[in-house]
Amino acid sequence: MTQLSGWKVLGSGRAGGDLVLAVDFATTGRSNSAFSDLAPRLDPALAVWETRQGAGAAPLSAEDHLALWDGKAAADGRRVRAVLGYCAGSLFAGELAARIAARQGEAPHLVLLEPEVPAPAGLYRDFAAMMDQFASVLTPDEVGAAQREADAARTDDVDFGAYGDVLVRIFTERAGAAFAREQLDTELLDEFVAVFRSYVSYLDAARRIDPAAAWRTGTAVRSRTPSAGAPPAGRTVDVDVDHADLLRDARTAEVVGRLIGSYATS
């Protein structure tokens, strides 16, 4: 698929069609569904772009992310019909939609799929799931020990960024020992560590955005096990599907299509 700086094109759309922007931290091999599953089910006249995080070792602030994404969308020149956000991406999506509304003179539809404000409990959940994916390299005892160490570090007053650093260290140490034992390519381990560190930075930046005002203008689409603690949206639609399958389910695509299809193209 076509690559842009800050965006990945999931659907090129048709001449004269509008643009749909989807905000997520999508990585290869994750078990949860992604916008790459949803995009083919939407109107083919629409161009669909998915966010990519900026390259570089230094963490990006929320403003860095938003400026990168909005700048490229503005330069494209097409009207943005909708902004979609998934989980923590919904925080960025609300602010991105507000910026687009200000510059194009009309608000895009804002659709928040399983909106979530990042918290240490959720970060631990993602870490534990990642460790489970390394079961072919790590022994069950090693996976369990890493998860227990990560859980013990999750105190009531833990700082989110600092906790993320702890999880990066645990993963590097535990996975590093296994990679060395199995004589696996350490460059691959470095890539995994870099992706997880970038993910922590992305979540930490997202959680610094106050979503309350923007989310009141949007619609939340939730699975049967919605994320806890997210501020309410202006409207909520529930889809009877597992969280992991939300973006690949035809019922979700129907709901999203109906929400963004009500906005007439020129």
GROMACS .gro file of C-alpha atoms in nm:
model
  266
    1MET     CA    1   0.000   0.000   0.000
    2THR     CA    2   0.109   0.357  -0.063
    3GLN     CA    3   0.313   0.519   0.213
    4LEU     CA    4   0.298   0.886   0.312
    5SER     CA    5   0.496   1.065   0.579
    6GLY     CA    6   0.259   1.036   0.874
    7TRP     CA    7  -0.008   0.843   0.683
    8LYS     CA    8  -0.065   0.506   0.521
    9VAL     CA    9  -0.318   0.494   0.239
   10LEU     CA   10  -0.568   0.213   0.300
   11GLY     CA   11  -0.797   0.318   0.014
   12SER     CA   12  -0.719   0.564  -0.262
   13GLY     CA   13  -1.083   0.653  -0.334
   14ARG     CA   14  -1.219   0.801  -0.656
   15ALA     CA   15  -1.169   1.137  -0.822
   16GLY     CA   16  -1.378   1.398  -0.644
   17GLY     CA   17  -1.427   1.176  -0.339
   18ASP     CA   18  -1.375   1.284   0.020
   19LEU     CA   19  -1.107   1.183   0.266
   20VAL     CA   20  -1.153   0.973   0.580
   21LEU     CA   21  -0.877   0.987   0.841
   22ALA     CA   22  -0.829   0.698   1.084
   23VAL     CA   23  -0.615   0.735   1.398
   24ASP     CA   24  -0.458   0.424   1.550
   25PHE     CA   25  -0.121   0.278   1.646
   26ALA     CA   26  -0.131  -0.014   1.405
   27THR     CA   27   0.149  -0.269   1.411
   28THR     CA   28   0.213  -0.578   1.205
   29GLY     CA   29   0.106  -0.901   1.370
   30ARG     CA   30  -0.128  -0.766   1.636
   31SER     CA   31  -0.426  -0.987   1.712
   32ASN     CA   32  -0.682  -0.707   1.744
   33SER     CA   33  -0.856  -0.593   1.428
   34ALA     CA   34  -0.737  -0.277   1.258
   35PHE     CA   35  -0.856  -0.007   1.020
   36SER     CA   36  -0.703  -0.214   0.739
   37ASP     CA   37  -0.991  -0.457   0.809
   38LEU     CA   38  -1.256  -0.184   0.814
   39ALA     CA   39  -1.143   0.025   0.515
   40PRO     CA   40  -1.236  -0.227   0.239
   41ARG     CA   41  -1.592  -0.236   0.374
   42LEU     CA   42  -1.645   0.139   0.339
   43ASP     CA   43  -1.764   0.330   0.031
   44PRO     CA   44  -1.490   0.283  -0.233
   45ALA     CA   45  -1.537   0.643  -0.342
   46LEU     CA   46  -1.378   0.752  -0.015
   47ALA     CA   47  -1.002   0.777   0.032
   48VAL     CA   48  -0.904   0.624   0.367
   49TRP     CA   49  -0.577   0.716   0.539
   50GLU     CA   50  -0.443   0.562   0.857
   51THR     CA   51  -0.196   0.737   1.086
   52ARG     CA   52   0.168   0.642   1.109
   53GLN     CA   53   0.388   0.767   1.389
   54GLY     CA   54   0.677   0.998   1.305
   55ALA     CA   55   1.018   0.836   1.270
   56GLY     CA   56   1.302   0.912   1.510
   57ALA     CA   57   1.433   0.813   1.849
   58ALA     CA   58   1.296   1.113   2.037
   59PRO     CA   59   0.940   1.085   2.174
   60LEU     CA   60   0.680   1.299   1.999
   61SER     CA   61   0.440   1.522   2.191
   62ALA     CA   62   0.069   1.531   2.118
   63GLU     CA   63   0.127   1.853   1.925
   64ASP     CA   64   0.403   1.689   1.721
   65HIS     CA   65   0.171   1.407   1.617
   66LEU     CA   66  -0.122   1.636   1.539
   67ALA     CA   67   0.085   1.884   1.341
   68LEU     CA   68   0.233   1.602   1.131
   69TRP     CA   69  -0.103   1.442   1.055
   70ASP     CA   70  -0.305   1.760   1.003
   71GLY     CA   71  -0.037   1.921   0.790
   72LYS     CA   72  -0.033   1.634   0.542
   73ALA     CA   73  -0.414   1.617   0.529
   74ALA     CA   74  -0.440   1.992   0.469
   75ALA     CA   75  -0.180   1.976   0.191
   76ASP     CA   76  -0.382   1.706   0.013
   77GLY     CA   77  -0.666   1.955  -0.033
   78ARG     CA   78  -0.959   1.715  -0.028
   79ARG     CA   79  -1.248   1.770   0.209
   80VAL     CA   80  -1.221   1.553   0.516
   81ARG     CA   81  -1.556   1.385   0.558
   82ALA     CA   82  -1.479   1.192   0.876
   83VAL     CA   83  -1.218   1.133   1.142
   84LEU     CA   84  -1.217   0.790   1.305
   85GLY     CA   85  -1.029   0.700   1.622
   86TYR     CA   86  -0.961   0.362   1.779
   87CYS     CA   87  -0.897   0.321   2.154
   88ALA     CA   88  -0.637   0.582   2.258
   89GLY     CA   89  -0.638   0.709   1.901
   90SER     CA   90  -0.980   0.857   1.981
   91LEU     CA   91  -0.804   1.123   2.191
   92PHE     CA   92  -0.601   1.238   1.894
   93ALA     CA   93  -0.904   1.199   1.665
   94GLY     CA   94  -1.115   1.444   1.864
   95GLU     CA   95  -0.850   1.715   1.853
   96LEU     CA   96  -0.771   1.644   1.487
   97ALA     CA   97  -1.139   1.677   1.394
   98ALA     CA   98  -1.160   2.011   1.576
   99ARG     CA   99  -0.860   2.146   1.384
  100ILE     CA  100  -1.002   2.028   1.053
  101ALA     CA  101  -1.339   2.185   1.130
  102ALA     CA  102  -1.170   2.519   1.196
  103ARG     CA  103  -0.973   2.522   0.872
  104GLN     CA  104  -1.226   2.374   0.627
  105GLY     CA  105  -1.528   2.557   0.764
  106GLU     CA  106  -1.735   2.247   0.833
  107ALA     CA  107  -1.692   1.974   1.089
  108PRO     CA  108  -1.606   1.621   0.978
  109HIS     CA  109  -1.796   1.335   1.136
  110LEU     CA  110  -1.616   1.215   1.446
  111VAL     CA  111  -1.648   0.841   1.515
  112LEU     CA  112  -1.478   0.701   1.826
  113LEU     CA  113  -1.436   0.325   1.814
  114GLU     CA  114  -1.386   0.182   2.162
  115PRO     CA  115  -1.260   0.518   2.298
  116GLU     CA  116  -1.015   0.486   2.583
  117VAL     CA  117  -0.798   0.713   2.796
  118PRO     CA  118  -0.464   0.535   2.854
  119ALA     CA  119  -0.397   0.422   3.209
  120PRO     CA  120  -0.134   0.195   3.367
  121ALA     CA  121  -0.385  -0.091   3.391
  122GLY     CA  122  -0.441  -0.081   3.015
  123LEU     CA  123  -0.069  -0.056   2.948
  124TYR     CA  124  -0.012  -0.365   3.162
  125ARG     CA  125  -0.284  -0.547   2.965
  126ASP     CA  126  -0.108  -0.466   2.638
  127PHE     CA  127   0.229  -0.569   2.782
  128ALA     CA  128   0.092  -0.901   2.907
  129ALA     CA  129  -0.062  -0.972   2.567
  130MET     CA  130   0.269  -0.891   2.396
  131MET     CA  131   0.455  -1.129   2.626
  132ASP     CA  132   0.204  -1.402   2.539
  133GLN     CA  133   0.292  -1.352   2.173
  134PHE     CA  134   0.652  -1.447   2.256
  135ALA     CA  135   0.553  -1.787   2.391
  136SER     CA  136   0.739  -1.954   2.104
  137VAL     CA  137   1.066  -1.799   2.227
  138LEU     CA  138   1.010  -1.765   2.601
  139THR     CA  139   0.916  -2.051   2.830
  140PRO     CA  140   0.580  -2.031   3.014
  141ASP     CA  141   0.773  -1.963   3.335
  142GLU     CA  142   0.958  -1.672   3.171
  143VAL     CA  143   0.636  -1.523   3.034
  144GLY     CA  144   0.467  -1.555   3.373
  145ALA     CA  145   0.766  -1.406   3.558
  146ALA     CA  146   0.772  -1.104   3.326
  147GLN     CA  147   0.400  -1.048   3.370
  148ARG     CA  148   0.422  -1.079   3.749
  149GLU     CA  149   0.712  -0.834   3.765
  150ALA     CA  150   0.520  -0.586   3.548
  151ASP     CA  151   0.207  -0.624   3.760
  152ALA     CA  152   0.400  -0.569   4.083
  153ALA     CA  153   0.538  -0.242   3.947
  154ARG     CA  154   0.185  -0.112   3.877
  155THR     CA  155   0.117   0.075   4.201
  156ASP     CA  156  -0.176   0.308   4.262
  157ASP     CA  157   0.036   0.622   4.224
  158VAL     CA  158   0.267   0.507   3.943
  159ASP     CA  159   0.347   0.764   3.674
  160PHE     CA  160   0.234   0.645   3.331
  161GLY     CA  161   0.555   0.732   3.148
  162ALA     CA  162   0.776   0.591   3.422
  163TYR     CA  163   0.572   0.272   3.426
  164GLY     CA  164   0.617   0.244   3.051
  165ASP     CA  165   0.994   0.269   3.099
  166VAL     CA  166   0.976  -0.015   3.353
  167LEU     CA  167   0.786  -0.233   3.106
  168VAL     CA  168   1.038  -0.160   2.831
  169ARG     CA  169   1.318  -0.267   3.066
  170ILE     CA  170   1.139  -0.587   3.169
  171PHE     CA  171   1.067  -0.680   2.810
  172THR     CA  172   1.424  -0.605   2.699
  173GLU     CA  173   1.575  -0.812   2.979
  174ARG     CA  174   1.341  -1.110   2.955
  175ALA     CA  175   1.323  -1.128   2.578
  176GLY     CA  176   1.694  -1.049   2.545
  177ALA     CA  177   1.790  -1.350   2.757
  178ALA     CA  178   1.565  -1.575   2.548
  179PHE     CA  179   1.696  -1.439   2.218
  180ALA     CA  180   2.053  -1.499   2.333
  181ARG     CA  181   1.969  -1.853   2.446
  182GLU     CA  182   1.804  -1.936   2.114
  183GLN     CA  183   2.078  -1.753   1.918
  184LEU     CA  184   1.820  -1.534   1.743
  185ASP     CA  185   1.893  -1.213   1.555
  186THR     CA  186   1.923  -0.934   1.812
  187GLU     CA  187   1.831  -0.677   1.547
  188LEU     CA  188   1.482  -0.824   1.550
  189LEU     CA  189   1.468  -0.781   1.927
  190ASP     CA  190   1.579  -0.419   1.888
  191GLU     CA  191   1.292  -0.363   1.645
  192PHE     CA  192   1.038  -0.505   1.891
  193VAL     CA  193   1.177  -0.289   2.171
  194ALA     CA  194   1.166   0.023   1.950
  195VAL     CA  195   0.803  -0.042   1.853
  196PHE     CA  196   0.695  -0.094   2.215
  197ARG     CA  197   0.882   0.217   2.328
  198SER     CA  198   0.714   0.415   2.047
  199TYR     CA  199   0.376   0.275   2.154
  200VAL     CA  200   0.430   0.389   2.514
  201SER     CA  201   0.527   0.735   2.387
  202TYR     CA  202   0.215   0.747   2.167
  203LEU     CA  203  -0.011   0.658   2.461
  204ASP     CA  204   0.162   0.904   2.692
  205ALA     CA  205   0.113   1.183   2.439
  206ALA     CA  206  -0.252   1.090   2.382
  207ARG     CA  207  -0.340   1.093   2.751
  208ARG     CA  208  -0.231   1.456   2.777
  209ILE     CA  209  -0.520   1.563   2.552
  210ASP     CA  210  -0.843   1.661   2.725
  211PRO     CA  211  -1.111   1.493   2.510
  212ALA     CA  212  -1.424   1.614   2.687
  213ALA     CA  213  -1.530   1.894   2.452
  214ALA     CA  214  -1.440   1.720   2.126
  215TRP     CA  215  -1.593   1.388   2.223
  216ARG     CA  216  -1.929   1.551   2.291
  217THR     CA  217  -1.947   1.620   1.916
  218GLY     CA  218  -1.880   1.257   1.818
  219THR     CA  219  -2.035   0.913   1.825
  220ALA     CA  220  -1.878   0.630   2.023
  221VAL     CA  221  -1.904   0.281   1.875
  222ARG     CA  222  -1.845   0.020   2.145
  223SER     CA  223  -1.805  -0.356   2.156
  224ARG     CA  224  -1.975  -0.581   2.410
  225THR     CA  225  -1.675  -0.520   2.641
  226PRO     CA  226  -1.616  -0.144   2.612
  227SER     CA  227  -1.318   0.030   2.769
  228ALA     CA  228  -1.382   0.165   3.116
  229GLY     CA  229  -1.337   0.523   3.229
  230ALA     CA  230  -1.372   0.702   2.895
  231PRO     CA  231  -1.559   1.037   2.899
  232PRO     CA  232  -1.900   1.011   2.732
  233ALA     CA  233  -1.950   1.092   2.367
  234GLY     CA  234  -2.245   1.282   2.224
  235ARG     CA  235  -2.401   0.954   2.115
  236THR     CA  236  -2.320   0.588   2.171
  237VAL     CA  237  -2.384   0.287   1.947
  238ASP     CA  238  -2.319  -0.063   2.081
  239VAL     CA  239  -2.218  -0.351   1.853
  240ASP     CA  240  -2.252  -0.705   1.988
  241VAL     CA  241  -1.901  -0.817   1.901
  242ASP     CA  242  -1.579  -0.897   2.088
  243HIS     CA  243  -1.339  -0.608   2.142
  244ALA     CA  244  -1.066  -0.772   1.932
  245ASP     CA  245  -1.300  -0.808   1.633
  246LEU     CA  246  -1.467  -0.467   1.638
  247LEU     CA  247  -1.294  -0.326   1.329
  248ARG     CA  248  -1.328  -0.642   1.121
  249ASP     CA  249  -1.697  -0.708   1.184
  250ALA     CA  250  -1.948  -0.628   0.909
  251ARG     CA  251  -2.191  -0.482   1.164
  252THR     CA  252  -1.934  -0.224   1.269
  253ALA     CA  253  -1.871  -0.131   0.906
  254GLU     CA  254  -2.244  -0.084   0.856
  255VAL     CA  255  -2.267   0.146   1.159
  256VAL     CA  256  -1.963   0.351   1.055
  257GLY     CA  257  -2.081   0.373   0.696
  258ARG     CA  258  -2.419   0.498   0.809
  259LEU     CA  259  -2.261   0.758   1.038
  260ILE     CA  260  -2.025   0.901   0.780
  261GLY     CA  261  -2.255   0.845   0.481
  262SER     CA  262  -2.505   1.100   0.607
  263TYR     CA  263  -2.255   1.371   0.513
  264ALA     CA  264  -2.327   1.442   0.146
  265THR     CA  265  -2.039   1.472  -0.102
  266SER     CA  266  -2.023   1.760  -0.346
   0.00000   0.00000   0.00000
